Amino acid sequence: MLGIQIRHCRSGSLRPHDDIAAVDGRLLDELTTIVSAAAAAILAARAGSLEVRAKADLSPVTAADHAAEALILEGLARLLPGMCVVSEEAAGCAPPDRIPGSFVLVDPLDGTRELLAGRDEFTINVALVSGGSPRLGIIAAPAWGVLWRGIVGRGAERLRLAPGAPASGAHERSAIRSRPSPRSGLIAVVSRSHLEPQTQALLARLPIADRRACGSAVKFGQIAEGSADVYPRLSATCEWDVAAGHAVVVAAGGAVVTPEGAPLTYGRVFESFRVPAFVAWGDPSAVSRFDGPAPAQSPLR
């Protein structure tokens, strides 16, 4: 959702093992367990009476947003002490003056409108960013008990994980890969709430065989697992809405770029962490066929 009224950024000296460039499977599992706890908190809040408040940009926020964020921030403080964290809902903190080379982006509840409408298309998004690029991403869909995650250059997977369970408690764990663009036409996934004329114009230029509307970062998961081919959004959103999905899609073999085919960069503090527009592709070669030169994707080292 667009709007950056509140941010949380802890600054400090990173210890060598806290550098995002050194992320590994253990760190991915620990982050997954933190996200799973937040998923359980959202479902518990959903089961009660959710009081809704409008933020300055008129987007809704609830106790579920705040409960999930508190758990994630507490977990990150233990796991990555000194790491800068930029999170959507954290209260009472001024925008950071600058962003270090490595930081974490958090959207504790992406799709609050979907949750309030009684739909299950809401997610938790956590991304680790280094050098302006997402290196690790986790997307959890609490109501579905599904989690997509990946490390760029090392692959992506989908977990069946009950909210609140540790990563080791996954019922299913499947490697996922985005698919080549089918000759029969593309499956497009689009925002249920933000399908503006620019996106519709782009879709009209593509060989779309099927178009599906849904909320939140679920669409990135569908691209990553090969059940959809393209996800365009040509209206502004925020980095925490995109970064986790960006990492998962690229880890699964896809690409996330500007509409012109250029790389997306993150940590744009003086632009209020806004992403003007993007297109996620399951098949990176589609970038050159439909949008211009395909950008090089930097592997995680």
mmCIF file of N, CA and C in Angstrom, residues 38-161:
data_model
loop_
_atom_site.group_PDB
_atom_site.id
_atom_site.type_symbol
_atom_site.label_atom_id
_atom_site.label_comp_id
_atom_site.label_asym_id
_atom_site.label_seq_id
_atom_site.Cartn_x
_atom_site.Cartn_y
_atom_site.Cartn_z
ATOM 1 N N ALA A 38 4.443 -14.054 13.392
ATOM 2 C CA ALA A 38 3.629 -12.895 13.025
ATOM 3 C C ALA A 38 2.358 -13.328 12.304
ATOM 4 N N ALA A 39 2.445 -14.378 11.497
ATOM 5 C CA ALA A 39 1.263 -14.898 10.809
ATOM 6 C C ALA A 39 0.212 -15.367 11.808
ATOM 7 N N ALA A 40 0.659 -16.045 12.856
ATOM 8 C CA ALA A 40 -0.272 -16.495 13.891
ATOM 9 C C ALA A 40 -0.919 -15.311 14.594
ATOM 10 N N ALA A 41 -0.151 -14.247 14.830
ATOM 11 C CA ALA A 41 -0.697 -13.056 15.486
ATOM 12 C C ALA A 41 -1.766 -12.398 14.625
ATOM 13 N N ILE A 42 -1.561 -12.364 13.321
ATOM 14 C CA ILE A 42 -2.563 -11.776 12.428
ATOM 15 C C ILE A 42 -3.851 -12.584 12.463
ATOM 16 N N LEU A 43 -3.744 -13.900 12.393
ATOM 17 C CA LEU A 43 -4.950 -14.723 12.410
ATOM 18 C C LEU A 43 -5.682 -14.610 13.740
ATOM 19 N N ALA A 44 -4.939 -14.488 14.843
ATOM 20 C CA ALA A 44 -5.584 -14.311 16.145
ATOM 21 C C ALA A 44 -6.329 -12.988 16.199
ATOM 22 N N ALA A 45 -5.716 -11.928 15.680
ATOM 23 C CA ALA A 45 -6.381 -10.624 15.657
ATOM 24 C C ALA A 45 -7.586 -10.643 14.732
ATOM 25 N N ARG A 46 -7.463 -11.348 13.619
ATOM 26 C CA ARG A 46 -8.571 -11.436 12.666
ATOM 27 C C ARG A 46 -9.778 -12.120 13.290
ATOM 28 N N ALA A 47 -9.533 -13.070 14.167
ATOM 29 C CA ALA A 47 -10.630 -13.805 14.790
ATOM 30 C C ALA A 47 -11.414 -12.949 15.774
ATOM 31 N N GLY A 48 -10.828 -11.845 16.209
ATOM 32 C CA GLY A 48 -11.504 -10.950 17.139
ATOM 33 C C GLY A 48 -12.181 -9.801 16.417
ATOM 34 N N SER A 49 -12.359 -8.721 17.133
ATOM 35 C CA SER A 49 -12.975 -7.522 16.560
ATOM 36 C C SER A 49 -11.871 -6.549 16.182
ATOM 37 N N LEU A 50 -11.705 -6.321 14.886
ATOM 38 C CA LEU A 50 -10.626 -5.473 14.404
ATOM 39 C C LEU A 50 -11.072 -4.015 14.310
ATOM 40 N N GLU A 51 -10.457 -3.183 15.121
ATOM 41 C CA GLU A 51 -10.710 -1.749 15.008
ATOM 42 C C GLU A 51 -9.855 -1.191 13.876
ATOM 43 N N VAL A 52 -10.475 -0.421 13.010
ATOM 44 C CA VAL A 52 -9.792 0.097 11.828
ATOM 45 C C VAL A 52 -9.532 1.585 12.002
ATOM 46 N N ARG A 53 -8.309 1.984 11.695
ATOM 47 C CA ARG A 53 -7.946 3.397 11.706
ATOM 48 C C ARG A 53 -7.409 3.771 10.335
ATOM 49 N N ALA A 54 -7.717 4.966 9.883
ATOM 50 C CA ALA A 54 -7.200 5.441 8.602
ATOM 51 C C ALA A 54 -5.898 6.195 8.827
ATOM 52 N N LYS A 55 -4.883 5.846 8.055
ATOM 53 C CA LYS A 55 -3.615 6.559 8.115
ATOM 54 C C LYS A 55 -3.720 7.855 7.315
ATOM 55 N N ALA A 56 -2.647 8.605 7.311
ATOM 56 C CA ALA A 56 -2.673 9.906 6.639
ATOM 57 C C ALA A 56 -2.967 9.779 5.153
ATOM 58 N N ASP A 57 -2.550 8.667 4.539
ATOM 59 C CA ASP A 57 -2.829 8.473 3.109
ATOM 60 C C ASP A 57 -4.176 7.796 2.881
ATOM 61 N N LEU A 58 -4.969 7.651 3.968
ATOM 62 C CA LEU A 58 -6.316 7.083 3.954
ATOM 63 C C LEU A 58 -6.331 5.561 3.803
ATOM 64 N N SER A 59 -5.183 4.925 3.794
ATOM 65 C CA SER A 59 -5.165 3.466 3.787
ATOM 66 C C SER A 59 -5.438 2.965 5.204
ATOM 67 N N PRO A 60 -6.058 1.779 5.335
ATOM 68 C CA PRO A 60 -6.447 1.299 6.663
ATOM 69 C C PRO A 60 -5.299 0.631 7.408
ATOM 70 N N VAL A 61 -5.361 0.708 8.728
ATOM 71 C CA VAL A 61 -4.423 -0.014 9.573
ATOM 72 C C VAL A 61 -5.203 -0.567 10.760
ATOM 73 N N THR A 62 -4.820 -1.748 11.224
ATOM 74 C CA THR A 62 -5.545 -2.422 12.294
ATOM 75 C C THR A 62 -4.578 -2.933 13.356
ATOM 76 N N ALA A 63 -5.164 -3.483 14.418
ATOM 77 C CA ALA A 63 -4.340 -4.097 15.460
ATOM 78 C C ALA A 63 -3.540 -5.269 14.916
ATOM 79 N N ALA A 64 -4.044 -5.918 13.872
ATOM 80 C CA ALA A 64 -3.308 -7.032 13.273
ATOM 81 C C ALA A 64 -1.995 -6.548 12.672
ATOM 82 N N ASP A 65 -2.030 -5.385 11.994
ATOM 83 C CA ASP A 65 -0.802 -4.803 11.443
ATOM 84 C C ASP A 65 0.227 -4.574 12.546
ATOM 85 N N HIS A 66 -0.225 -3.950 13.631
ATOM 86 C CA HIS A 66 0.701 -3.580 14.707
ATOM 87 C C HIS A 66 1.215 -4.800 15.471
ATOM 88 N N ALA A 67 0.345 -5.789 15.693
ATOM 89 C CA ALA A 67 0.782 -6.989 16.409
ATOM 90 C C ALA A 67 1.843 -7.742 15.611
ATOM 91 N N ALA A 68 1.613 -7.873 14.314
ATOM 92 C CA ALA A 68 2.585 -8.570 13.467
ATOM 93 C C ALA A 68 3.901 -7.817 13.425
ATOM 94 N N GLU A 69 3.820 -6.500 13.296
ATOM 95 C CA GLU A 69 5.051 -5.721 13.212
ATOM 96 C C GLU A 69 5.861 -5.807 14.508
ATOM 97 N N ALA A 70 5.188 -5.754 15.650
ATOM 98 C CA ALA A 70 5.909 -5.826 16.924
ATOM 99 C C ALA A 70 6.695 -7.130 17.032
ATOM 100 N N LEU A 71 6.077 -8.239 16.646
ATOM 101 C CA LEU A 71 6.769 -9.527 16.712
ATOM 102 C C LEU A 71 7.956 -9.577 15.753
ATOM 103 N N ILE A 72 7.771 -9.034 14.554
ATOM 104 C CA ILE A 72 8.857 -9.068 13.570
ATOM 105 C C ILE A 72 10.020 -8.201 14.022
ATOM 106 N N LEU A 73 9.724 -6.999 14.502
ATOM 107 C CA LEU A 73 10.804 -6.109 14.932
ATOM 108 C C LEU A 73 11.554 -6.674 16.136
ATOM 109 N N GLU A 74 10.824 -7.277 17.064
ATOM 110 C CA GLU A 74 11.487 -7.902 18.214
ATOM 111 C C GLU A 74 12.380 -9.055 17.759
ATOM 112 N N GLY A 75 11.869 -9.853 16.837
ATOM 113 C CA GLY A 75 12.661 -10.971 16.341
ATOM 114 C C GLY A 75 13.898 -10.522 15.591
ATOM 115 N N LEU A 76 13.762 -9.484 14.771
ATOM 116 C CA LEU A 76 14.914 -8.970 14.034
ATOM 117 C C LEU A 76 15.955 -8.366 14.970
ATOM 118 N N ALA A 77 15.499 -7.720 16.044
ATOM 119 C CA ALA A 77 16.443 -7.135 17.001
ATOM 120 C C ALA A 77 17.304 -8.211 17.648
ATOM 121 N N ARG A 78 16.718 -9.380 17.872
ATOM 122 C CA ARG A 78 17.490 -10.489 18.448
ATOM 123 C C ARG A 78 18.384 -11.150 17.396
ATOM 124 N N LEU A 79 17.838 -11.330 16.208
ATOM 125 C CA LEU A 79 18.554 -12.084 15.180
ATOM 126 C C LEU A 79 19.648 -11.269 14.507
ATOM 127 N N LEU A 80 19.363 -9.998 14.241
ATOM 128 C CA LEU A 80 20.301 -9.132 13.522
ATOM 129 C C LEU A 80 20.504 -7.830 14.287
ATOM 130 N N PRO A 81 21.106 -7.882 15.466
ATOM 131 C CA PRO A 81 21.288 -6.651 16.247
ATOM 132 C C PRO A 81 22.125 -5.638 15.479
ATOM 133 N N GLY A 82 21.665 -4.396 15.504
ATOM 134 C CA GLY A 82 22.374 -3.341 14.797
ATOM 135 C C GLY A 82 21.949 -3.155 13.362
ATOM 136 N N MET A 83 21.142 -4.081 12.834
ATOM 137 C CA MET A 83 20.698 -3.968 11.455
ATOM 138 C C MET A 83 19.644 -2.868 11.322
ATOM 139 N N CYS A 84 19.744 -2.074 10.272
ATOM 140 C CA CYS A 84 18.720 -1.070 9.988
ATOM 141 C C CYS A 84 17.472 -1.766 9.462
ATOM 142 N N VAL A 85 16.320 -1.414 10.017
ATOM 143 C CA VAL A 85 15.041 -1.983 9.609
ATOM 144 C C VAL A 85 14.118 -0.851 9.185
ATOM 145 N N VAL A 86 13.564 -0.940 8.000
ATOM 146 C CA VAL A 86 12.562 0.010 7.514
ATOM 147 C C VAL A 86 11.249 -0.749 7.437
ATOM 148 N N SER A 87 10.292 -0.330 8.259
ATOM 149 C CA SER A 87 9.037 -1.057 8.381
ATOM 150 C C SER A 87 7.863 -0.103 8.257
ATOM 151 N N GLU A 88 6.777 -0.581 7.696
ATOM 152 C CA GLU A 88 5.678 0.312 7.341
ATOM 153 C C GLU A 88 4.991 0.950 8.538
ATOM 154 N N GLU A 89 4.682 0.185 9.547
ATOM 155 C CA GLU A 89 3.772 0.677 10.575
ATOM 156 C C GLU A 89 4.425 1.161 11.861
ATOM 157 N N ALA A 90 5.747 1.008 12.009
ATOM 158 C CA ALA A 90 6.378 1.304 13.295
ATOM 159 C C ALA A 90 6.090 2.731 13.731
ATOM 160 N N ALA A 91 5.604 2.879 14.964
ATOM 161 C CA ALA A 91 5.084 4.173 15.402
ATOM 162 C C ALA A 91 6.146 5.030 16.062
ATOM 163 N N GLY A 92 5.977 6.337 15.904
ATOM 164 C CA GLY A 92 6.748 7.299 16.672
ATOM 165 C C GLY A 92 8.176 7.480 16.235
ATOM 166 N N CYS A 93 8.550 7.039 15.034
ATOM 167 C CA CYS A 93 9.934 7.152 14.576
ATOM 168 C C CYS A 93 9.994 8.042 13.347
ATOM 169 N N ALA A 94 10.935 8.959 13.332
ATOM 170 C CA ALA A 94 11.116 9.832 12.175
ATOM 171 C C ALA A 94 11.770 9.058 11.046
ATOM 172 N N PRO A 95 11.584 9.510 9.810
ATOM 173 C CA PRO A 95 12.260 8.860 8.691
ATOM 174 C C PRO A 95 13.769 8.903 8.873
ATOM 175 N N PRO A 96 14.470 7.833 8.511
ATOM 176 C CA PRO A 96 15.925 7.849 8.644
ATOM 177 C C PRO A 96 16.542 8.862 7.695
ATOM 178 N N ASP A 97 17.660 9.458 8.112
ATOM 179 C CA ASP A 97 18.359 10.411 7.251
ATOM 180 C C ASP A 97 19.075 9.712 6.110
ATOM 181 N N ARG A 98 19.486 8.494 6.345
ATOM 182 C CA ARG A 98 20.179 7.739 5.308
ATOM 183 C C ARG A 98 19.973 6.254 5.573
ATOM 184 N N ILE A 99 20.247 5.462 4.575
ATOM 185 C CA ILE A 99 20.111 4.018 4.682
ATOM 186 C C ILE A 99 21.484 3.398 4.443
ATOM 187 N N PRO A 100 21.919 2.485 5.307
ATOM 188 C CA PRO A 100 23.208 1.824 5.078
ATOM 189 C C PRO A 100 23.127 0.870 3.895
ATOM 190 N N GLY A 101 24.252 0.296 3.540
ATOM 191 C CA GLY A 101 24.287 -0.591 2.384
ATOM 192 C C GLY A 101 23.444 -1.835 2.538
ATOM 193 N N SER A 102 23.271 -2.309 3.771
ATOM 194 C CA SER A 102 22.453 -3.482 4.049
ATOM 195 C C SER A 102 21.354 -3.108 5.031
ATOM 196 N N PHE A 103 20.139 -3.507 4.720
ATOM 197 C CA PHE A 103 19.014 -3.210 5.611
ATOM 198 C C PHE A 103 17.882 -4.183 5.323
ATOM 199 N N VAL A 104 16.854 -4.126 6.178
ATOM 200 C CA VAL A 104 15.696 -5.007 6.064
ATOM 201 C C VAL A 104 14.459 -4.168 5.765
ATOM 202 N N LEU A 105 13.642 -4.643 4.840
ATOM 203 C CA LEU A 105 12.347 -4.024 4.546
ATOM 204 C C LEU A 105 11.240 -4.949 5.038
ATOM 205 N N VAL A 106 10.269 -4.380 5.752
ATOM 206 C CA VAL A 106 9.197 -5.174 6.356
ATOM 207 C C VAL A 106 7.842 -4.566 6.026
ATOM 208 N N ASP A 107 6.949 -5.373 5.498
ATOM 209 C CA ASP A 107 5.525 -5.032 5.465
ATOM 210 C C ASP A 107 4.819 -6.077 6.317
ATOM 211 N N PRO A 108 4.417 -5.719 7.544
ATOM 212 C CA PRO A 108 3.861 -6.716 8.457
ATOM 213 C C PRO A 108 2.499 -7.239 8.034
ATOM 214 N N LEU A 109 1.772 -6.461 7.226
ATOM 215 C CA LEU A 109 0.478 -6.923 6.724
ATOM 216 C C LEU A 109 0.197 -6.220 5.404
ATOM 217 N N ASP A 110 0.493 -6.905 4.332
ATOM 218 C CA ASP A 110 0.239 -6.408 2.985
ATOM 219 C C ASP A 110 -1.121 -6.938 2.553
ATOM 220 N N GLY A 111 -2.046 -6.033 2.296
ATOM 221 C CA GLY A 111 -3.392 -6.462 1.937
ATOM 222 C C GLY A 111 -4.382 -6.300 3.070
ATOM 223 N N THR A 112 -4.220 -5.227 3.843
ATOM 224 C CA THR A 112 -5.165 -4.984 4.947
ATOM 225 C C THR A 112 -6.595 -4.875 4.426
ATOM 226 N N ARG A 113 -6.769 -4.263 3.259
ATOM 227 C CA ARG A 113 -8.119 -4.156 2.686
ATOM 228 C C ARG A 113 -8.709 -5.540 2.402
ATOM 229 N N GLU A 114 -7.878 -6.455 1.949
ATOM 230 C CA GLU A 114 -8.366 -7.810 1.673
ATOM 231 C C GLU A 114 -8.800 -8.494 2.969
ATOM 232 N N LEU A 115 -7.994 -8.341 4.011
ATOM 233 C CA LEU A 115 -8.346 -8.920 5.304
ATOM 234 C C LEU A 115 -9.677 -8.366 5.797
ATOM 235 N N LEU A 116 -9.848 -7.053 5.698
ATOM 236 C CA LEU A 116 -11.079 -6.425 6.187
ATOM 237 C C LEU A 116 -12.293 -6.819 5.353
ATOM 238 N N ALA A 117 -12.060 -7.163 4.083
ATOM 239 C CA ALA A 117 -13.153 -7.582 3.207
ATOM 240 C C ALA A 117 -13.492 -9.061 3.372
ATOM 241 N N GLY A 118 -12.764 -9.751 4.251
ATOM 242 C CA GLY A 118 -13.023 -11.162 4.479
ATOM 243 C C GLY A 118 -12.334 -12.088 3.500
ATOM 244 N N ARG A 119 -11.423 -11.541 2.697
ATOM 245 C CA ARG A 119 -10.671 -12.378 1.763
ATOM 246 C C ARG A 119 -9.363 -12.837 2.399
ATOM 247 N N ASP A 120 -8.796 -13.877 1.838
ATOM 248 C CA ASP A 120 -7.587 -14.482 2.412
ATOM 249 C C ASP A 120 -6.305 -14.021 1.736
ATOM 250 N N GLU A 121 -6.391 -13.061 0.827
ATOM 251 C CA GLU A 121 -5.231 -12.636 0.032
ATOM 252 C C GLU A 121 -4.455 -11.527 0.738
ATOM 253 N N PHE A 122 -3.884 -11.843 1.884
ATOM 254 C CA PHE A 122 -3.021 -10.894 2.582
ATOM 255 C C PHE A 122 -1.741 -11.621 2.968
ATOM 256 N N THR A 123 -0.667 -10.867 3.060
ATOM 257 C CA THR A 123 0.641 -11.487 3.264
ATOM 258 C C THR A 123 1.480 -10.705 4.266
ATOM 259 N N ILE A 124 2.550 -11.339 4.693
ATOM 260 C CA ILE A 124 3.646 -10.696 5.420
ATOM 261 C C ILE A 124 4.850 -10.729 4.490
ATOM 262 N N ASN A 125 5.517 -9.600 4.324
ATOM 263 C CA ASN A 125 6.655 -9.507 3.409
ATOM 264 C C ASN A 125 7.897 -9.043 4.164
ATOM 265 N N VAL A 126 8.958 -9.808 4.075
ATOM 266 C CA VAL A 126 10.234 -9.430 4.689
ATOM 267 C C VAL A 126 11.336 -9.640 3.659
ATOM 268 N N ALA A 127 12.160 -8.619 3.460
ATOM 269 C CA ALA A 127 13.261 -8.707 2.497
ATOM 270 C C ALA A 127 14.542 -8.189 3.115
ATOM 271 N N LEU A 128 15.641 -8.821 2.786
ATOM 272 C CA LEU A 128 16.971 -8.332 3.136
ATOM 273 C C LEU A 128 17.583 -7.741 1.878
ATOM 274 N N VAL A 129 18.023 -6.495 1.984
ATOM 275 C CA VAL A 129 18.522 -5.737 0.835
ATOM 276 C C VAL A 129 19.993 -5.421 1.052
ATOM 277 N N SER A 130 20.787 -5.557 0.013
ATOM 278 C CA SER A 130 22.199 -5.204 0.069
ATOM 279 C C SER A 130 22.595 -4.557 -1.247
ATOM 280 N N GLY A 131 23.278 -3.424 -1.162
ATOM 281 C CA GLY A 131 23.710 -2.748 -2.370
ATOM 282 C C GLY A 131 22.573 -2.318 -3.265
ATOM 283 N N GLY A 132 21.413 -2.032 -2.679
ATOM 284 C CA GLY A 132 20.267 -1.574 -3.448
ATOM 285 C C GLY A 132 19.430 -2.670 -4.062
ATOM 286 N N SER A 133 19.811 -3.949 -3.861
ATOM 287 C CA SER A 133 19.080 -5.066 -4.459
ATOM 288 C C SER A 133 18.601 -6.038 -3.386
ATOM 289 N N PRO A 134 17.382 -6.565 -3.502
ATOM 290 C CA PRO A 134 16.926 -7.594 -2.571
ATOM 291 C C PRO A 134 17.732 -8.872 -2.760
ATOM 292 N N ARG A 135 18.216 -9.432 -1.654
ATOM 293 C CA ARG A 135 19.012 -10.661 -1.707
ATOM 294 C C ARG A 135 18.259 -11.857 -1.155
ATOM 295 N N LEU A 136 17.327 -11.597 -0.262
ATOM 296 C CA LEU A 136 16.544 -12.660 0.372
ATOM 297 C C LEU A 136 15.132 -12.142 0.545
ATOM 298 N N GLY A 137 14.150 -13.001 0.319
ATOM 299 C CA GLY A 137 12.763 -12.588 0.503
ATOM 300 C C GLY A 137 11.916 -13.698 1.088
ATOM 301 N N ILE A 138 10.961 -13.300 1.916
ATOM 302 C CA ILE A 138 9.974 -14.214 2.486
ATOM 303 C C ILE A 138 8.608 -13.578 2.325
ATOM 304 N N ILE A 139 7.674 -14.336 1.763
ATOM 305 C CA ILE A 139 6.273 -13.925 1.651
ATOM 306 C C ILE A 139 5.441 -15.008 2.319
ATOM 307 N N ALA A 140 4.691 -14.652 3.346
ATOM 308 C CA ALA A 140 3.810 -15.612 4.008
ATOM 309 C C ALA A 140 2.366 -15.219 3.762
ATOM 310 N N ALA A 141 1.540 -16.196 3.428
ATOM 311 C CA ALA A 141 0.096 -15.998 3.297
ATOM 312 C C ALA A 141 -0.560 -16.727 4.468
ATOM 313 N N PRO A 142 -0.789 -16.034 5.593
ATOM 314 C CA PRO A 142 -1.221 -16.715 6.822
ATOM 315 C C PRO A 142 -2.496 -17.532 6.674
ATOM 316 N N ALA A 143 -3.492 -17.001 5.968
ATOM 317 C CA ALA A 143 -4.772 -17.696 5.860
ATOM 318 C C ALA A 143 -4.670 -18.967 5.027
ATOM 319 N N TRP A 144 -3.665 -19.048 4.178
ATOM 320 C CA TRP A 144 -3.467 -20.231 3.343
ATOM 321 C C TRP A 144 -2.486 -21.222 3.955
ATOM 322 N N GLY A 145 -1.733 -20.800 4.965
ATOM 323 C CA GLY A 145 -0.693 -21.662 5.506
ATOM 324 C C GLY A 145 0.414 -21.935 4.512
ATOM 325 N N VAL A 146 0.683 -20.933 3.664
ATOM 326 C CA VAL A 146 1.685 -21.067 2.600
ATOM 327 C C VAL A 146 2.737 -19.986 2.775
ATOM 328 N N LEU A 147 3.971 -20.313 2.463
ATOM 329 C CA LEU A 147 5.068 -19.353 2.539
ATOM 330 C C LEU A 147 6.001 -19.587 1.350
ATOM 331 N N TRP A 148 6.308 -18.507 0.647
ATOM 332 C CA TRP A 148 7.297 -18.541 -0.428
ATOM 333 C C TRP A 148 8.562 -17.851 0.072
ATOM 334 N N ARG A 149 9.711 -18.406 -0.247
ATOM 335 C CA ARG A 149 10.940 -17.779 0.211
ATOM 336 C C ARG A 149 12.076 -18.106 -0.758
ATOM 337 N N GLY A 150 13.098 -17.262 -0.744
ATOM 338 C CA GLY A 150 14.215 -17.525 -1.632
ATOM 339 C C GLY A 150 15.409 -16.646 -1.332
ATOM 340 N N ILE A 151 16.572 -17.116 -1.753
ATOM 341 C CA ILE A 151 17.811 -16.352 -1.713
ATOM 342 C C ILE A 151 18.296 -16.235 -3.150
ATOM 343 N N VAL A 152 18.533 -15.024 -3.604
ATOM 344 C CA VAL A 152 18.943 -14.800 -4.987
ATOM 345 C C VAL A 152 20.251 -15.545 -5.259
ATOM 346 N N GLY A 153 20.268 -16.294 -6.337
ATOM 347 C CA GLY A 153 21.434 -17.082 -6.697
ATOM 348 C C GLY A 153 21.462 -18.459 -6.085
ATOM 349 N N ARG A 154 20.506 -18.751 -5.158
ATOM 350 C CA ARG A 154 20.509 -20.051 -4.480
ATOM 351 C C ARG A 154 19.187 -20.788 -4.595
ATOM 352 N N GLY A 155 18.194 -20.165 -5.170
ATOM 353 C CA GLY A 155 16.937 -20.849 -5.393
ATOM 354 C C GLY A 155 15.820 -20.385 -4.476
ATOM 355 N N ALA A 156 14.622 -20.899 -4.773
ATOM 356 C CA ALA A 156 13.414 -20.520 -4.039
ATOM 357 C C ALA A 156 12.601 -21.768 -3.745
ATOM 358 N N GLU A 157 11.722 -21.666 -2.757
ATOM 359 C CA GLU A 157 10.878 -22.793 -2.397
ATOM 360 C C GLU A 157 9.568 -22.306 -1.805
ATOM 361 N N ARG A 158 8.620 -23.228 -1.818
ATOM 362 C CA ARG A 158 7.303 -22.988 -1.228
ATOM 363 C C ARG A 158 7.132 -23.959 -0.070
ATOM 364 N N LEU A 159 6.689 -23.424 1.067
ATOM 365 C CA LEU A 159 6.476 -24.237 2.258
ATOM 366 C C LEU A 159 5.003 -24.244 2.622
ATOM 367 N N ARG A 160 4.528 -25.395 3.054
ATOM 368 C CA ARG A 160 3.256 -25.487 3.761
ATOM 369 C C ARG A 160 3.598 -25.428 5.239
ATOM 370 N N LEU A 161 3.256 -24.299 5.864
ATOM 371 C CA LEU A 161 3.692 -24.067 7.240
ATOM 372 C C LEU A 161 2.539 -23.484 8.039
#
